[in-house]
């Protein structure tokens, strides 16, 4: 097995993932192959490697390279002795994976719930803002409309009062004219009633004087003839 063979192996698709890889007594495998393992056997959406056991006894891989990828092998421990070199799985590694996966799914579910609740709360707040804005706009429009109606009513009321006052003044003037005519007629009648006897006597006197003068003139003419 060579580095190229390891690269071809790591280029494959393993579901749910390659759990163990034994490259013992493969002297053509070196640090380059370890880099292929670190890059190609990662879990989906994670920096971790799916391997829990990686045997590298008899290869050209150096301990420094293994320590460099130590953080990517979460469920294994680095072991180097006369009989084994590489990563050895921890006790109950499969159970730890299940528990950690459950915890990861739980955190993701919590994150999704938090995001959903936040979005739902944002929608509720947006709806409340929109309702408040609608109510505020409707209140403002109602106030503007009522103010306009009030001004129109006040203007019409002023016009009606002005017309009523003008008509009242006209009626008062007409009634005063009629009353003045009646009073003038009464005063003329009273004056006529007070002056009529003297006027009749004066007319009678003037008529009698004129009649007497005519009779006297005729009598004188008759006597002279």
Tab-separated table of C-alpha atoms in Angstrom:
chain	number	residue	atom	x	y	z
A	1	UNK	CA	0.000	0.000	0.000
A	2	UNK	CA	1.335	3.426	-0.962
A	3	UNK	CA	0.328	7.041	-0.393
A	4	UNK	CA	-1.556	7.070	-3.694
A	5	UNK	CA	-3.546	4.029	-2.656
A	6	UNK	CA	-4.513	5.749	0.595
A	7	UNK	CA	-5.537	8.827	-1.417
A	8	UNK	CA	-7.791	6.668	-3.599
A	9	UNK	CA	-9.240	5.049	-0.488
A	10	UNK	CA	-9.952	8.377	1.174
A	11	UNK	CA	-11.586	9.691	-2.007
A	12	UNK	CA	-14.381	7.135	-1.643
A	13	UNK	CA	-17.723	7.642	0.012
A	14	UNK	CA	-18.271	5.666	3.223
A	15	UNK	CA	-21.677	5.691	4.944
A	16	UNK	CA	-21.889	6.252	7.874
A	17	UNK	CA	-18.077	6.436	7.760
A	18	UNK	CA	-14.926	4.363	7.934
A	19	UNK	CA	-14.398	3.318	11.545
A	20	UNK	CA	-11.098	1.381	11.472
A	21	UNK	CA	-8.049	1.475	9.209
A	22	UNK	CA	-5.037	-0.813	9.661
A	23	UNK	CA	-1.935	0.183	7.677
A	24	UNK	CA	0.561	-1.805	9.748
A	25	UNK	CA	3.696	-3.045	8.002
A	26	UNK	CA	3.194	-0.750	4.999
A	27	UNK	CA	6.545	1.017	4.745
A	28	UNK	CA	5.512	3.079	1.698
A	29	UNK	CA	2.859	4.882	3.702
A	30	UNK	CA	4.066	8.203	5.101
A	31	UNK	CA	2.901	11.592	6.368
A	32	UNK	CA	1.328	12.401	2.981
A	33	UNK	CA	-1.052	9.471	3.372
A	34	UNK	CA	-1.899	10.691	6.887
A	35	UNK	CA	-2.820	14.091	5.442
A	36	UNK	CA	-5.102	12.321	2.944
A	37	UNK	CA	-6.755	10.495	5.860
A	38	UNK	CA	-7.188	13.729	7.814
A	39	UNK	CA	-8.794	15.497	4.848
A	40	UNK	CA	-10.765	12.715	3.171
A	41	UNK	CA	-12.293	10.810	6.097
A	42	UNK	CA	-13.936	13.712	7.885
A	43	UNK	CA	-17.469	13.483	9.119
A	44	UNK	CA	-20.148	15.492	7.305
A	45	UNK	CA	-20.230	19.135	8.387
A	46	UNK	CA	-17.492	18.460	10.952
A	47	UNK	CA	-13.723	18.725	11.318
A	48	UNK	CA	-13.517	15.327	13.045
A	49	UNK	CA	-12.305	12.110	11.444
A	50	UNK	CA	-14.644	9.112	11.420
A	51	UNK	CA	-11.826	6.750	12.358
A	52	UNK	CA	-11.600	5.429	15.903
A	53	UNK	CA	-8.723	3.022	15.193
A	54	UNK	CA	-5.743	3.814	13.011
A	55	UNK	CA	-2.848	1.344	13.121
A	56	UNK	CA	0.415	2.660	11.658
A	57	UNK	CA	3.019	0.241	13.051
A	58	UNK	CA	5.789	-0.309	10.521
A	59	UNK	CA	4.978	2.775	8.393
A	60	UNK	CA	6.912	5.966	7.725
A	61	UNK	CA	4.394	8.145	9.588
A	62	UNK	CA	6.055	10.254	12.278
A	63	UNK	CA	4.667	10.826	15.794
A	64	UNK	CA	4.661	14.584	15.148
A	65	UNK	CA	2.199	14.150	12.265
A	66	UNK	CA	-0.071	12.002	14.438
A	67	UNK	CA	-0.005	14.583	17.234
A	68	UNK	CA	-0.878	17.271	14.667
A	69	UNK	CA	-4.188	15.552	13.854
A	70	UNK	CA	-4.837	14.447	17.433
A	71	UNK	CA	-7.712	16.938	17.840
A	72	UNK	CA	-9.511	15.451	14.837
A	73	UNK	CA	-9.653	11.984	16.373
A	74	UNK	CA	-12.078	12.592	19.208
A	75	UNK	CA	-12.879	9.026	20.295
A	76	UNK	CA	-9.333	7.647	20.237
A	77	UNK	CA	-6.135	7.989	22.185
A	78	UNK	CA	-2.631	8.227	20.828
A	79	UNK	CA	-0.643	5.100	21.621
A	80	UNK	CA	2.988	4.432	20.804
A	81	UNK	CA	4.861	1.419	22.187
A	82	UNK	CA	6.760	-1.637	20.966
A	83	UNK	CA	3.602	-3.448	19.875
A	84	UNK	CA	1.319	-0.627	18.629
A	85	UNK	CA	1.673	2.778	16.992
A	86	UNK	CA	-1.307	4.940	16.082
A	87	UNK	CA	-4.743	5.754	17.486
A	88	UNK	CA	-6.508	3.285	19.725
A	89	UNK	CA	-10.285	3.621	20.395
A	90	UNK	CA	-11.426	4.703	23.811
A	91	UNK	CA	-13.636	2.485	25.904
A	92	UNK	CA	-17.242	2.415	24.644
A	93	UNK	CA	-16.334	4.649	21.727
A	94	UNK	CA	-19.483	3.713	19.849
A	95	UNK	CA	-21.673	4.669	22.820
A	96	UNK	CA	-19.795	7.928	23.138
A	97	UNK	CA	-20.434	8.651	19.469
A	98	UNK	CA	-24.119	7.929	19.895
A	99	UNK	CA	-24.315	10.122	22.994
A	100	UNK	CA	-22.363	12.958	21.388
A	101	UNK	CA	-24.379	12.679	18.174
A	102	UNK	CA	-27.554	12.828	20.227
A	103	UNK	CA	-26.188	15.847	22.068
A	104	UNK	CA	-25.225	17.444	18.759
A	105	UNK	CA	-28.655	16.761	17.294
A	106	UNK	CA	-30.209	18.107	20.477
A	107	UNK	CA	-28.141	21.287	20.233
A	108	UNK	CA	-29.012	21.621	16.581
A	109	UNK	CA	-32.679	21.048	17.384
A	110	UNK	CA	-32.443	23.641	20.149
A	111	UNK	CA	-30.774	26.053	17.734
A	112	UNK	CA	-33.449	25.411	15.127
A	113	UNK	CA	-36.182	25.851	17.738
A	114	UNK	CA	-34.565	29.049	18.957
A	115	UNK	CA	-34.290	30.354	15.407
A	116	UNK	CA	-37.881	29.308	14.676
A	117	UNK	CA	-39.157	30.893	17.883
A	118	UNK	CA	-37.128	34.010	17.216
A	119	UNK	CA	-38.547	34.183	13.698
A	120	UNK	CA	-42.039	33.526	15.052
A	121	UNK	CA	-41.597	36.222	17.695
A	122	UNK	CA	-40.253	38.574	15.037
A	123	UNK	CA	-43.324	37.851	12.908
A	124	UNK	CA	-45.582	38.438	15.922
A	125	UNK	CA	-43.789	41.701	16.684
A	126	UNK	CA	-44.008	42.696	13.018
A	127	UNK	CA	-47.732	41.901	12.981
A	128	UNK	CA	-48.184	43.870	16.205
A	129	UNK	CA	-46.266	46.796	14.690
A	130	UNK	CA	-48.351	46.620	11.533
A	131	UNK	CA	-51.576	46.476	13.562
A	132	UNK	CA	-50.389	49.393	15.689
A	133	UNK	CA	-49.434	51.313	12.565
A	134	UNK	CA	-52.832	50.565	11.001
A	135	UNK	CA	-54.639	51.667	14.156
A	136	UNK	CA	-52.476	54.778	14.399
A	137	UNK	CA	-53.051	55.627	10.741
A	138	UNK	CA	-56.783	54.954	11.038
A	139	UNK	CA	-56.926	57.088	14.195
A	140	UNK	CA	-55.024	59.877	12.459
A	141	UNK	CA	-57.242	59.682	9.388
A	142	UNK	CA	-60.347	59.662	11.610
A	143	UNK	CA	-59.051	62.692	13.493
A	144	UNK	CA	-58.301	64.513	10.225
A	145	UNK	CA	-61.726	63.608	8.806
A	146	UNK	CA	-63.513	64.628	12.015
A	147	UNK	CA	-61.558	67.877	12.134
A	148	UNK	CA	-62.502	68.623	8.536
A	149	UNK	CA	-66.134	67.746	9.207
A	150	UNK	CA	-66.084	69.918	12.333
A	151	UNK	CA	-64.638	72.855	10.414
A	152	UNK	CA	-67.222	72.433	7.658
A	153	UNK	CA	-69.988	72.234	10.262
A	154	UNK	CA	-68.672	75.342	12.025
A	155	UNK	CA	-68.433	77.195	8.695
A	156	UNK	CA	-71.961	76.186	7.737
A	157	UNK	CA	-73.188	77.157	11.204
A	158	UNK	CA	-71.552	80.588	10.878
A	159	UNK	CA	-73.101	81.065	7.449
A	160	UNK	CA	-76.508	79.977	8.715
A	161	UNK	CA	-76.264	82.331	11.704
A	162	UNK	CA	-75.199	85.171	9.406
A	163	UNK	CA	-78.163	84.468	7.119
A	164	UNK	CA	-80.501	84.226	10.093
A	165	UNK	CA	-79.189	87.520	11.501
A	166	UNK	CA	-79.546	89.171	8.116
A	167	UNK	CA	-83.080	87.870	7.722
A	168	UNK	CA	-83.882	88.949	11.279
A	169	UNK	CA	-82.578	92.447	10.511
A	170	UNK	CA	-84.687	92.546	7.337
A	171	UNK	CA	-87.764	91.382	9.223
A	172	UNK	CA	-87.135	93.966	11.921
A	173	UNK	CA	-86.728	96.709	9.297
A	174	UNK	CA	-89.890	95.610	7.503
A	175	UNK	CA	-91.846	95.378	10.737
A	176	UNK	CA	-90.570	98.810	11.798
A	177	UNK	CA	-91.555	100.270	8.407
A	178	UNK	CA	-95.035	98.749	8.663
A	179	UNK	CA	-95.387	99.938	12.249
A	180	UNK	CA	-94.167	103.418	11.294
A	181	UNK	CA	-96.690	103.568	8.420
A	182	UNK	CA	-99.467	102.515	10.744
A	183	UNK	CA	-98.434	105.072	13.346
A	184	UNK	CA	-98.177	107.762	10.652
A	185	UNK	CA	-101.644	106.862	9.401
A	186	UNK	CA	-103.018	107.004	12.934
A	187	UNK	CA	-101.322	110.351	13.562
A	188	UNK	CA	-102.682	111.763	10.264
A	189	UNK	CA	-106.179	110.579	11.152
A	190	UNK	CA	-105.924	112.072	14.606
A	191	UNK	CA	-104.673	115.372	13.180
A	192	UNK	CA	-107.384	115.345	10.546
A	193	UNK	CA	-110.013	114.660	13.169
A	194	UNK	CA	-108.641	117.532	15.237
A	195	UNK	CA	-108.394	119.951	12.282
A	196	UNK	CA	-111.453	118.881	10.266
A	197	UNK	CA	-114.095	120.924	12.255
A	198	UNK	CA	-112.100	124.152	11.929
A	199	UNK	CA	-111.469	123.458	8.256
A	200	UNK	CA	-115.179	122.910	7.637
A	201	UNK	CA	-116.095	126.105	9.460
A	202	UNK	CA	-113.426	128.025	7.519
A	203	UNK	CA	-114.689	126.606	4.194
A	204	UNK	CA	-118.250	127.467	5.148
A	205	UNK	CA	-117.209	130.988	6.077
A	206	UNK	CA	-115.313	131.434	2.813
A	207	UNK	CA	-118.251	130.026	0.811
A	208	UNK	CA	-120.757	132.178	2.647
A	209	UNK	CA	-118.533	135.279	2.186
A	210	UNK	CA	-118.209	134.562	-1.497
A	211	UNK	CA	-121.937	133.929	-1.793
A	212	UNK	CA	-122.755	137.128	0.134
A	213	UNK	CA	-120.440	139.176	-2.046
A	214	UNK	CA	-122.032	137.826	-5.199
A	215	UNK	CA	-125.517	138.556	-3.870
A	216	UNK	CA	-124.466	142.068	-2.864
A	217	UNK	CA	-122.945	142.667	-6.268
A	218	UNK	CA	-126.094	141.538	-8.038
A	219	UNK	CA	-128.287	143.646	-5.741
A	220	UNK	CA	-126.220	146.752	-6.345
A	221	UNK	CA	-126.334	146.252	-10.073
A	222	UNK	CA	-130.085	145.811	-9.991
A	223	UNK	CA	-130.621	148.927	-7.932
A	224	UNK	CA	-128.433	151.042	-10.168
A	225	UNK	CA	-130.439	150.003	-13.195
